[in-house]
Each structure stands twice: as C-alpha cells, then as structure tokens.
Amino acid sequence: MTTLHPAVIDGTYDVARVRQDFPILAKQVYGKKLVYLDNAASAQKPVQVLDRMRFAYENEYSNVHRGLHYLANAMTEAYEQARERCRAFLNAPTLEEVIFARSVTGAINLVASSLGQSIGEGDEIVLSIMEHHSNIVPWNYLRERKGAVIKWAPVTEDGAFDMEAFKGLLTERTRIVAITHMSNVLGTVTPIKEIARLAHEVGAVVVVDGAQAAVHMPVDVQDLDVDFYGVTGHKLYGPTGIGVLYGKRALLDKLPPYEGGGEMIRTVTEAGVTYGEPPHRFEAGTPPIVQAIGLGEALVYMESLGRARIAAHEASLGAYARERLSAINSVQIYGDAPGKGAIFAFDVKGAHPHDIATVIDRAGVAVRAGTHCAMPLLGRYGVTATCRASFALYNTHEEVDALADALIKAQDLFA
C-alpha cells in the first residue's frame, strides 16, 4: 500500500509542501523567481527520485541479471521492482508485458520496426493530425520502405478529435492505428477506448503515445484495450533515457526482435540464434538500470500524492490559466476541446513566439516556443510556431498570474 505524502495527509493538496521536494523551483533566473511552465517538454525531478538514484550508484551498482554476487542480485531486484511499479502504474496484466525502452520515441520505433516487417504495399496506417513527430516519422519509414499508406484523422476547429472522420478512414486494409492519448500542443484527450474498439473491428493493431496522458490522468491499459501503450520517464518526474512500452503478450510473442545483442537471446551458436521471451527479447544489451529505478521511484512519488488529486489540482490550474489568458486581447489560444489537459499553445498578435518566449523569460517565466514536434498540427491551424505553457503537479495559481502579467508586459512592448 502506498504511503501518503505529507502534502495530502489531511485530504487536501498542499502545493507549497509539494514544491519543497523540487529544489530547482527555488531557483532565481535574471533575479526573478523561476516559474517553470515547460513541463510538457520535460518535468522537474523530486529529491526522492534524485536520492534513490544516487543511492543505487553509491550502494548497489552492478549490471543486472545473470550475476551471482551480492551487488548483481541487489541491483537486479531493484530493477525488476521498478518494472513491477510500471506494471501497476499502467495496470498491465503481467510483468512480461512491460518493456523498458529509452523513451516513448524508442518504444514507438520498436513497435514500428517489428510490426513493419509484416507491412506490405498498400497497407494502411491511420494517424491523427495531432501526432508528435515521434509517432509520425517511424510510420513514415514504412511508407518510404514498404509502400504503406498513411491516413490522417483530423481535429475540429476547437481541437477535438473528429471521431466521425476517423471512422470513415478505417477499411479492411487498415493494419495499424497510432494515436496520441493527449496532444502535447492542444492538450486534447482522445477517446482511446472507442478508437481501439473501432480499430479492432477492422483487425487493426492500436498503438498509443501516452507521453502526456500518463502524466496528467490515470491510465488503465486493460480498460482501454489497446495493443501497445508508451510512456516516458522524464515527463513523469523521472530521469531521461528511460521509457516503458506496454504490449499485449499475445502480440509480443509474435513480434520479431527490434535490436540484437546480449540479454535478448536464449542461445547463440555458429549455426543460428534463438531469442528469449518477452520482455527481455526486446531489451538488448545493458539496460538503463538506474534510470529505470529512478522512474519507479517517480511513480511511487506520484502515487503518494494520488493521481486523482494531481488531476484535480491541474484541472484547477488549467481552468484558471484559460481564464487569465483569454482575458488578454492579443493572445490567441489554440485548442479548447472539452476535458483538455493543462497545456496551452498560444500566440500574441504582432510578435513571433520566439520573441515572446525570450521576453517573458526575463521575467523568470519558462515556456516553450516553436513547432513542438507537431508540424502537421500547426499547419492545420495555419501557423508555423506557437508558445506553449504546460502545467505540472507543483505549479500554482500564482504562477499562472506571473505568466499572464509577463504576457501583458510583452504585449505592450510589441504593440
């Protein structure tokens, strides 16, 4: 049973207490208090994660699996405990369905490469226009190399997933449906469970980019009935270089390996190679051991706060941010789908997003500016770049005010 964090022990959500776990949030930039609103790109790390990783390096470090000495056993136990924490976080049925990858990008490339070996000329892959490049480029390889056809599910003007248009894209040639669970630009939450049901009716495999959704809302892969679901550690308050791919065991058993090397084999002889069982079949070489342990600790941290409490806190931040930003005449927000996450892509009339981000940075406010690795989506709205403010479990209403005040001053500067 997860121990409750002191910030929620009395049933409330004490964000000031939460912030004490993130030393970097006390930092000043340009003499101003840091307001970190670039969480959709990468979140900050609590001391619990940093301390656990340091302990692993200082007290337990060894390579995992196959070693018989004390440190190898200790490190293997900690590493596989992290796998169990990831399994529980996603409610995957078994440990064998939880594969460690370097990121969601690595997870999607694994699936695309392995599934791609059975893709042929004219086979169809359905994506949404909201996809991050990580969920576009690997499938484009199959278009270039295998003759696959990519179809694009659109969004409505307010950024909602267009379910009726999606239904019209599905045919007996649809082999793969690869969709984000939450847009990293619009914050739109897609109806993944219904998408999966419809895709399965035509025999397609469903691959979900959960990089954003798993941070902001509970995810149950069994309830969603998806075939593959990827998450990444550095957005989940864990380290970089580690992610997780959930895959249904029946599919993993059929997939050829993605990479070759140690750990993923059963036997190697001069005559040939036999491969191991999932998940190790897909984890060639020495894995990111301490990073996996750090991710496991980050998930424990989130559970100690309560994912429902985190979601409620972020929903409050999102509603307030929408109110404050909408009141600024020169600010245009892209995406207002019902139930969206606390992610806001916007621009300021008369100023380039890069200029806006640079100006408000001097006020201590950190946002991202650019394409957000979502060029097709920005093209749909007729823009080449936007600013993006994205909120996390440690952000406050006062930081929303700091963002709004900085934008008002920037507006006056560029008027």
GROMACS .gro file of C-alpha atoms in nm:
model
  415
    1MET     CA    1   0.000   0.000   0.000
    2THR     CA    2   0.134   0.344  -0.096
    3THR     CA    3   0.226   0.577   0.189
    4LEU     CA    4   0.052   0.912   0.161
    5HIS     CA    5   0.268   1.218   0.104
    6PRO     CA    6   0.261   1.478   0.387
    7ALA     CA    7   0.112   1.726   0.137
    8VAL     CA    8  -0.209   1.523   0.117
    9ILE     CA    9  -0.219   1.354   0.455
   10ASP     CA   10  -0.518   1.562   0.570
   11GLY     CA   11  -0.712   1.511   0.248
   12THR     CA   12  -0.614   1.842   0.088
   13TYR     CA   13  -0.345   1.914  -0.172
   14ASP     CA   14  -0.076   2.138  -0.022
   15VAL     CA   15   0.113   2.250  -0.330
   16ALA     CA   16   0.355   2.458  -0.120
   17ARG     CA   17   0.460   2.139   0.058
   18VAL     CA   18   0.490   1.954  -0.273
   19ARG     CA   19   0.721   2.224  -0.407
   20GLN     CA   20   0.965   2.165  -0.121
   21ASP     CA   21   1.052   1.832  -0.287
   22PHE     CA   22   1.176   2.010  -0.602
   23PRO     CA   23   1.488   2.215  -0.515
   24ILE     CA   24   1.515   2.370  -0.861
   25LEU     CA   25   1.184   2.553  -0.811
   26ALA     CA   26   1.353   2.779  -0.554
   27LYS     CA   27   1.600   2.895  -0.819
   28GLN     CA   28   1.606   3.255  -0.943
   29VAL     CA   29   1.672   3.348  -1.306
   30TYR     CA   30   1.762   3.705  -1.401
   31GLY     CA   31   1.688   3.799  -1.041
   32LYS     CA   32   1.331   3.670  -1.067
   33LYS     CA   33   1.169   3.364  -0.914
   34LEU     CA   34   1.166   3.077  -1.160
   35VAL     CA   35   0.822   2.996  -1.300
   36TYR     CA   36   0.872   2.668  -1.482
   37LEU     CA   37   0.595   2.608  -1.738
   38ASP     CA   38   0.778   2.383  -1.983
   39ASN     CA   39   0.658   2.058  -1.829
   40ALA     CA   40   0.522   1.907  -2.150
   41ALA     CA   41   0.880   1.902  -2.275
   42SER     CA   42   1.031   1.767  -1.953
   43ALA     CA   43   0.929   1.783  -1.587
   44GLN     CA   44   1.148   1.857  -1.289
   45LYS     CA   45   1.259   1.580  -1.050
   46PRO     CA   46   1.180   1.547  -0.678
   47VAL     CA   47   1.452   1.477  -0.423
   48GLN     CA   48   1.304   1.132  -0.367
   49VAL     CA   49   1.399   1.034  -0.722
   50LEU     CA   50   1.740   1.201  -0.709
   51ASP     CA   51   1.823   1.040  -0.374
   52ARG     CA   52   1.713   0.693  -0.489
   53MET     CA   53   1.930   0.712  -0.798
   54ARG     CA   54   2.229   0.835  -0.601
   55PHE     CA   55   2.181   0.552  -0.351
   56ALA     CA   56   2.174   0.300  -0.634
   57TYR     CA   57   2.502   0.428  -0.778
   58GLU     CA   58   2.672   0.453  -0.439
   59ASN     CA   59   2.546   0.135  -0.271
   60GLU     CA   60   2.403  -0.117  -0.516
   61TYR     CA   61   2.551  -0.061  -0.859
   62SER     CA   62   2.626  -0.361  -1.076
   63ASN     CA   63   2.496  -0.498  -1.402
   64VAL     CA   64   2.165  -0.679  -1.380
   65HIS     CA   65   2.063  -1.042  -1.443
   66ARG     CA   66   2.288  -1.346  -1.458
   67GLY     CA   67   2.533  -1.220  -1.196
   68LEU     CA   68   2.550  -1.431  -0.881
   69HIS     CA   69   2.724  -1.189  -0.647
   70TYR     CA   70   2.560  -0.967  -0.386
   71LEU     CA   71   2.556  -0.642  -0.585
   72ALA     CA   72   2.424  -0.808  -0.901
   73ASN     CA   73   2.139  -0.958  -0.703
   74ALA     CA   74   2.060  -0.630  -0.526
   75MET     CA   75   2.061  -0.432  -0.850
   76THR     CA   76   1.851  -0.692  -1.034
   77GLU     CA   77   1.595  -0.688  -0.755
   78ALA     CA   78   1.570  -0.308  -0.763
   79TYR     CA   79   1.549  -0.305  -1.143
   80GLU     CA   80   1.272  -0.563  -1.158
   81GLN     CA   81   1.089  -0.389  -0.873
   82ALA     CA   82   1.083  -0.082  -1.099
   83ARG     CA   83   0.925  -0.295  -1.371
   84GLU     CA   84   0.654  -0.403  -1.128
   85ARG     CA   85   0.589  -0.039  -1.038
   86CYS     CA   86   0.547   0.043  -1.405
   87ARG     CA   87   0.314  -0.254  -1.448
   88ALA     CA   88   0.096  -0.136  -1.161
   89PHE     CA   89   0.101   0.225  -1.285
   90LEU     CA   90  -0.046   0.119  -1.620
   91ASN     CA   91  -0.247  -0.175  -1.479
   92ALA     CA   92  -0.079  -0.413  -1.722
   93PRO     CA   93  -0.183  -0.775  -1.660
   94THR     CA   94   0.168  -0.922  -1.632
   95LEU     CA   95   0.531  -0.819  -1.591
   96GLU     CA   96   0.615  -0.985  -1.921
   97GLU     CA   97   0.411  -0.715  -2.098
   98VAL     CA   98   0.625  -0.430  -1.960
   99ILE     CA   99   0.930  -0.348  -2.172
  100PHE     CA  100   1.187  -0.086  -2.077
  101ALA     CA  101   1.278   0.144  -2.366
  102ARG     CA  102   1.480   0.465  -2.380
  103SER     CA  103   1.167   0.681  -2.421
  104VAL     CA  104   0.828   0.685  -2.594
  105THR     CA  105   1.025   0.754  -2.912
  106GLY     CA  106   1.220   0.434  -2.855
  107ALA     CA  107   0.904   0.243  -2.773
  108ILE     CA  108   0.723   0.353  -3.090
  109ASN     CA  109   1.028   0.281  -3.305
  110LEU     CA  110   1.041  -0.068  -3.154
  111VAL     CA  111   0.679  -0.135  -3.244
  112ALA     CA  112   0.702   0.022  -3.589
  113SER     CA  113   1.017  -0.168  -3.676
  114SER     CA  114   0.886  -0.503  -3.556
  115LEU     CA  115   0.531  -0.468  -3.690
  116GLY     CA  116   0.671  -0.317  -4.005
  117GLN     CA  117   0.826  -0.645  -4.110
  118SER     CA  118   0.477  -0.771  -4.196
  119ILE     CA  119   0.355  -0.449  -4.363
  120GLY     CA  120   0.313  -0.458  -4.738
  121GLU     CA  121   0.233  -0.234  -5.033
  122GLY     CA  122  -0.096  -0.054  -4.985
  123ASP     CA  123  -0.142  -0.146  -4.618
  124GLU     CA  124  -0.289   0.148  -4.430
  125ILE     CA  125  -0.170   0.325  -4.117
  126VAL     CA  126  -0.405   0.576  -3.953
  127LEU     CA  127  -0.258   0.864  -3.752
  128SER     CA  128  -0.415   1.179  -3.614
  129ILE     CA  129  -0.309   1.523  -3.728
  130MET     CA  130  -0.214   1.591  -3.363
  131GLU     CA  131   0.070   1.340  -3.352
  132HIS     CA  132   0.413   1.425  -3.219
  133HIS     CA  133   0.684   1.360  -3.475
  134SER     CA  134   0.782   1.056  -3.268
  135ASN     CA  135   0.452   0.900  -3.371
  136ILE     CA  136   0.482   1.008  -3.734
  137VAL     CA  137   0.838   0.954  -3.854
  138PRO     CA  138   0.866   0.581  -3.765
  139TRP     CA  139   0.546   0.512  -3.961
  140ASN     CA  140   0.674   0.725  -4.248
  141TYR     CA  141   0.964   0.482  -4.275
  142LEU     CA  142   0.706   0.215  -4.359
  143ARG     CA  143   0.556   0.443  -4.623
  144GLU     CA  144   0.901   0.500  -4.777
  145ARG     CA  145   1.032   0.147  -4.748
  146LYS     CA  146   0.724  -0.075  -4.765
  147GLY     CA  147   0.475   0.123  -4.968
  148ALA     CA  148   0.234   0.169  -4.678
  149VAL     CA  149  -0.035   0.438  -4.699
  150ILE     CA  150  -0.073   0.692  -4.418
  151LYS     CA  151  -0.415   0.839  -4.348
  152TRP     CA  152  -0.475   1.137  -4.122
  153ALA     CA  153  -0.761   1.173  -3.874
  154PRO     CA  154  -0.847   1.543  -3.839
  155VAL     CA  155  -0.945   1.760  -3.546
  156THR     CA  156  -1.234   2.004  -3.525
  157GLU     CA  157  -1.176   2.378  -3.501
  158ASP     CA  158  -1.169   2.363  -3.119
  159GLY     CA  159  -0.910   2.085  -3.133
  160ALA     CA  160  -1.137   1.790  -3.051
  161PHE     CA  161  -1.065   1.456  -3.216
  162ASP     CA  162  -1.303   1.413  -3.510
  163MET     CA  163  -1.446   1.069  -3.441
  164GLU     CA  164  -1.681   1.062  -3.739
  165ALA     CA  165  -1.398   1.143  -3.978
  166PHE     CA  166  -1.182   0.878  -3.809
  167LYS     CA  167  -1.449   0.612  -3.864
  168GLY     CA  168  -1.450   0.696  -4.233
  169LEU     CA  169  -1.077   0.626  -4.260
  170LEU     CA  170  -1.096   0.266  -4.140
  171THR     CA  171  -1.104  -0.006  -4.407
  172GLU     CA  172  -1.014  -0.373  -4.439
  173ARG     CA  173  -0.664  -0.254  -4.538
  174THR     CA  174  -0.611  -0.070  -4.207
  175ARG     CA  175  -0.329  -0.251  -4.031
  176ILE     CA  176  -0.219   0.000  -3.765
  177VAL     CA  177  -0.388   0.286  -3.580
  178ALA     CA  178  -0.133   0.502  -3.396
  179ILE     CA  179  -0.286   0.784  -3.191
  180THR     CA  180  -0.181   1.015  -2.909
  181HIS     CA  181  -0.381   0.987  -2.585
  182MET     CA  182  -0.326   1.358  -2.511
  183SER     CA  183  -0.196   1.618  -2.754
  184ASN     CA  184   0.130   1.780  -2.646
  185VAL     CA  185   0.014   2.104  -2.815
  186LEU     CA  186  -0.362   2.133  -2.766
  187GLY     CA  187  -0.399   1.925  -2.451
  188THR     CA  188  -0.682   1.737  -2.627
  189VAL     CA  189  -0.765   1.400  -2.471
  190THR     CA  190  -0.862   1.149  -2.739
  191PRO     CA  191  -1.132   0.881  -2.682
  192ILE     CA  192  -0.879   0.600  -2.694
  193LYS     CA  193  -1.114   0.327  -2.569
  194GLU     CA  194  -1.361   0.394  -2.851
  195ILE     CA  195  -1.079   0.437  -3.103
  196ALA     CA  196  -0.941   0.097  -3.002
  197ARG     CA  197  -1.283  -0.069  -3.030
  198LEU     CA  198  -1.338   0.062  -3.382
  199ALA     CA  199  -0.983  -0.021  -3.492
  200HIS     CA  200  -1.012  -0.376  -3.362
  201GLU     CA  201  -1.335  -0.424  -3.558
  202VAL     CA  202  -1.132  -0.397  -3.880
  203GLY     CA  203  -0.845  -0.604  -3.740
  204ALA     CA  204  -0.601  -0.318  -3.684
  205VAL     CA  205  -0.336  -0.301  -3.413
  206VAL     CA  206  -0.366   0.001  -3.182
  207VAL     CA  207  -0.052   0.188  -3.074
  208VAL     CA  208  -0.090   0.476  -2.827
  209ASP     CA  209   0.152   0.758  -2.748
  210GLY     CA  210   0.085   0.813  -2.378
  211ALA     CA  211   0.372   1.055  -2.313
  212GLN     CA  212   0.140   1.333  -2.195
  213ALA     CA  213  -0.170   1.147  -2.080
  214ALA     CA  214   0.005   0.923  -1.829
  215VAL     CA  215   0.137   1.234  -1.653
  216HIS     CA  216  -0.200   1.401  -1.609
  217MET     CA  217  -0.460   1.126  -1.576
  218PRO     CA  218  -0.491   0.764  -1.462
  219VAL     CA  219  -0.423   0.511  -1.737
  220ASP     CA  220  -0.559   0.155  -1.737
  221VAL     CA  221  -0.436  -0.032  -2.043
  222GLN     CA  222  -0.670  -0.323  -1.976
  223ASP     CA  223  -0.976  -0.100  -1.967
  224LEU     CA  224  -0.862   0.089  -2.276
  225ASP     CA  225  -0.796  -0.243  -2.453
  226VAL     CA  226  -0.503  -0.102  -2.650
  227ASP     CA  227  -0.237  -0.326  -2.801
  228PHE     CA  228   0.064  -0.105  -2.725
  229TYR     CA  229   0.100   0.196  -2.496
  230GLY     CA  230   0.417   0.400  -2.446
  231VAL     CA  231   0.521   0.637  -2.166
  232THR     CA  232   0.842   0.825  -2.097
  233GLY     CA  233   1.022   0.881  -1.768
  234HIS     CA  234   1.137   1.239  -1.799
  235LYS     CA  235   0.781   1.373  -1.823
  236LEU     CA  236   0.674   1.157  -1.526
  237TYR     CA  237   0.914   1.335  -1.287
  238GLY     CA  238   1.177   1.069  -1.350
  239PRO     CA  239   1.508   1.069  -1.537
  240THR     CA  240   1.576   1.093  -1.909
  241GLY     CA  241   1.682   0.789  -2.108
  242ILE     CA  242   1.406   0.561  -1.983
  243GLY     CA  243   1.055   0.483  -2.101
  244VAL     CA  244   0.809   0.198  -2.094
  245LEU     CA  245   0.628   0.008  -2.366
  246TYR     CA  246   0.326  -0.196  -2.266
  247GLY     CA  247   0.231  -0.461  -2.520
  248LYS     CA  248  -0.025  -0.739  -2.514
  249ARG     CA  249   0.153  -1.068  -2.455
  250ALA     CA  250  -0.013  -1.242  -2.749
  251LEU     CA  251   0.131  -0.977  -2.982
  252LEU     CA  252   0.473  -0.961  -2.816
  253ASP     CA  253   0.509  -1.337  -2.856
  254LYS     CA  254   0.473  -1.296  -3.234
  255LEU     CA  255   0.687  -0.985  -3.280
  256PRO     CA  256   1.043  -1.026  -3.407
  257PRO     CA  257   1.313  -0.853  -3.201
  258TYR     CA  258   1.395  -0.489  -3.264
  259GLU     CA  259   1.765  -0.496  -3.166
  260GLY     CA  260   2.012  -0.776  -3.123
  261GLY     CA  261   2.273  -0.833  -2.854
  262GLY     CA  262   2.311  -0.969  -2.506
  263GLU     CA  263   2.014  -1.042  -2.280
  264MET     CA  264   1.759  -1.081  -2.561
  265ILE     CA  265   1.873  -1.428  -2.666
  266ARG     CA  266   1.821  -1.782  -2.541
  267THR     CA  267   2.105  -1.946  -2.733
  268VAL     CA  268   2.370  -1.835  -2.981
  269THR     CA  269   2.559  -2.088  -3.191
  270GLU     CA  270   2.755  -2.078  -3.511
  271ALA     CA  271   2.450  -2.219  -3.682
  272GLY     CA  272   2.199  -1.963  -3.558
  273VAL     CA  273   2.027  -1.778  -3.275
  274THR     CA  274   1.715  -1.843  -3.071
  275TYR     CA  275   1.551  -1.549  -2.898
  276GLY     CA  276   1.429  -1.504  -2.543
  277GLU     CA  277   1.077  -1.446  -2.420
  278PRO     CA  278   0.920  -1.103  -2.367
  279PRO     CA  279   1.007  -0.863  -2.220
  280HIS     CA  280   1.379  -0.948  -2.243
  281ARG     CA  281   1.355  -1.028  -2.614
  282PHE     CA  282   1.312  -0.654  -2.667
  283GLU     CA  283   1.577  -0.532  -2.419
  284ALA     CA  284   1.907  -0.599  -2.592
  285GLY     CA  285   2.228  -0.508  -2.411
  286THR     CA  286   2.287  -0.348  -2.074
  287PRO     CA  287   1.968  -0.156  -1.994
  288PRO     CA  288   1.934   0.191  -1.838
  289ILE     CA  289   1.938   0.033  -1.494
  290VAL     CA  290   1.949   0.328  -1.256
  291GLN     CA  291   1.720   0.528  -1.483
  292ALA     CA  292   1.460   0.252  -1.455
  293ILE     CA  293   1.494   0.256  -1.078
  294GLY     CA  294   1.455   0.634  -1.082
  295LEU     CA  295   1.139   0.604  -1.291
  296GLY     CA  296   0.999   0.351  -1.048
  297GLU     CA  297   1.060   0.592  -0.762
  298ALA     CA  298   0.893   0.874  -0.957
  299LEU     CA  299   0.582   0.662  -0.998
  300VAL     CA  300   0.578   0.589  -0.626
  301TYR     CA  301   0.601   0.964  -0.567
  302MET     CA  302   0.303   1.032  -0.793
  303GLU     CA  303   0.101   0.759  -0.626
  304SER     CA  304   0.183   0.904  -0.283
  305LEU     CA  305   0.016   1.227  -0.389
  306GLY     CA  306  -0.270   1.043  -0.556
  307ARG     CA  307  -0.325   1.061  -0.929
  308ALA     CA  308  -0.683   1.181  -0.884
  309ARG     CA  309  -0.560   1.463  -0.658
  310ILE     CA  310  -0.292   1.558  -0.910
  311ALA     CA  311  -0.551   1.563  -1.188
  312ALA     CA  312  -0.785   1.781  -0.983
  313HIS     CA  313  -0.506   2.026  -0.899
  314GLU     CA  314  -0.401   2.050  -1.263
  315ALA     CA  315  -0.762   2.091  -1.377
  316SER     CA  316  -0.793   2.389  -1.143
  317LEU     CA  317  -0.473   2.536  -1.284
  318GLY     CA  318  -0.593   2.478  -1.638
  319ALA     CA  319  -0.928   2.649  -1.580
  320TYR     CA  320  -0.759   2.948  -1.419
  321ALA     CA  321  -0.498   2.972  -1.693
  322ARG     CA  322  -0.770   2.964  -1.957
  323GLU     CA  323  -0.949   3.248  -1.777
  324ARG     CA  324  -0.639   3.465  -1.738
  325LEU     CA  325  -0.501   3.411  -2.089
  326SER     CA  326  -0.839   3.458  -2.257
  327ALA     CA  327  -0.870   3.800  -2.093
  328ILE     CA  328  -0.558   3.924  -2.277
  329ASN     CA  329  -0.687   4.068  -2.605
  330SER     CA  330  -0.377   3.994  -2.811
  331VAL     CA  331  -0.345   3.630  -2.701
  332GLN     CA  332  -0.492   3.356  -2.918
  333ILE     CA  333  -0.516   3.008  -2.767
  334TYR     CA  334  -0.521   2.705  -2.995
  335GLY     CA  335  -0.747   2.422  -2.881
  336ASP     CA  336  -1.039   2.427  -2.641
  337ALA     CA  337  -1.168   2.071  -2.650
  338PRO     CA  338  -1.378   1.959  -2.353
  339GLY     CA  339  -1.170   1.784  -2.086
  340LYS     CA  340  -0.838   1.903  -2.228
  341GLY     CA  341  -0.522   1.887  -2.019
  342ALA     CA  342  -0.346   2.188  -1.870
  343ILE     CA  343  -0.143   2.256  -2.185
  344PHE     CA  344  -0.186   2.585  -2.371
  345ALA     CA  345  -0.048   2.665  -2.714
  346PHE     CA  346  -0.089   3.033  -2.792
  347ASP     CA  347   0.048   3.329  -2.981
  348VAL     CA  348   0.049   3.703  -2.923
  349LYS     CA  349  -0.065   3.929  -3.205
  350GLY     CA  350   0.218   4.119  -3.367
  351ALA     CA  351   0.503   3.916  -3.216
  352HIS     CA  352   0.685   3.597  -3.309
  353PRO     CA  353   0.653   3.320  -3.048
  354HIS     CA  354   1.032   3.305  -3.010
  355ASP     CA  355   1.038   3.676  -2.923
  356ILE     CA  356   0.756   3.634  -2.671
  357ALA     CA  357   0.929   3.339  -2.504
  358THR     CA  358   1.254   3.535  -2.485
  359VAL     CA  359   1.089   3.843  -2.333
  360ILE     CA  360   0.891   3.658  -2.066
  361ASP     CA  361   1.198   3.451  -1.982
  362ARG     CA  362   1.347   3.773  -1.847
  363ALA     CA  363   1.056   3.778  -1.602
  364GLY     CA  364   1.153   3.427  -1.490
  365VAL     CA  365   0.875   3.254  -1.685
  366ALA     CA  366   0.990   2.948  -1.880
  367VAL     CA  367   0.770   2.838  -2.170
  368ARG     CA  368   0.849   2.663  -2.496
  369ALA     CA  369   0.828   2.823  -2.840
  370GLY     CA  370   0.844   2.656  -3.179
  371THR     CA  371   0.671   2.370  -3.357
  372HIS     CA  372   0.660   2.138  -3.052
  373CYS     CA  373   0.745   1.849  -3.288
  374ALA     CA  374   0.393   1.872  -3.430
  375MET     CA  375   0.431   2.041  -3.770
  376PRO     CA  376   0.122   1.883  -3.933
  377LEU     CA  377  -0.099   2.010  -3.648
  378LEU     CA  378   0.040   2.363  -3.665
  379GLY     CA  379  -0.012   2.356  -4.040
  380ARG     CA  380  -0.376   2.268  -3.982
  381TYR     CA  381  -0.412   2.595  -3.789
  382GLY     CA  382  -0.211   2.793  -4.042
  383VAL     CA  383   0.080   2.878  -3.812
  384THR     CA  384   0.448   2.786  -3.815
  385ALA     CA  385   0.513   2.822  -3.442
  386THR     CA  386   0.340   2.893  -3.112
  387CYS     CA  387   0.431   2.946  -2.750
  388ARG     CA  388   0.330   2.669  -2.512
  389ALA     CA  389   0.273   2.685  -2.137
  390SER     CA  390   0.226   2.347  -1.972
  391PHE     CA  391   0.146   2.283  -1.608
  392ALA     CA  392   0.251   2.017  -1.359
  393LEU     CA  393   0.169   1.892  -1.012
  394TYR     CA  394   0.391   2.157  -0.850
  395ASN     CA  395   0.266   2.465  -1.034
  396THR     CA  396   0.049   2.726  -0.862
  397HIS     CA  397  -0.222   2.978  -0.939
  398GLU     CA  398   0.032   3.250  -0.859
  399GLU     CA  399   0.249   3.116  -1.140
  400VAL     CA  400  -0.047   3.146  -1.376
  401ASP     CA  401  -0.067   3.511  -1.271
  402ALA     CA  402   0.307   3.551  -1.333
  403LEU     CA  403   0.261   3.415  -1.686
  404ALA     CA  404  -0.034   3.642  -1.759
  405ASP     CA  405   0.141   3.950  -1.618
  406ALA     CA  406   0.454   3.876  -1.822
  407LEU     CA  407   0.246   3.839  -2.138
  408ILE     CA  408   0.068   4.170  -2.076
  409LYS     CA  409   0.404   4.345  -2.046
  410ALA     CA  410   0.529   4.169  -2.361
  411GLN     CA  411   0.211   4.274  -2.542
  412ASP     CA  412   0.277   4.635  -2.450
  413LEU     CA  413   0.635   4.604  -2.569
  414PHE     CA  414   0.536   4.474  -2.914
  415ALA     CA  415   0.225   4.691  -2.957
   0.00000   0.00000   0.00000
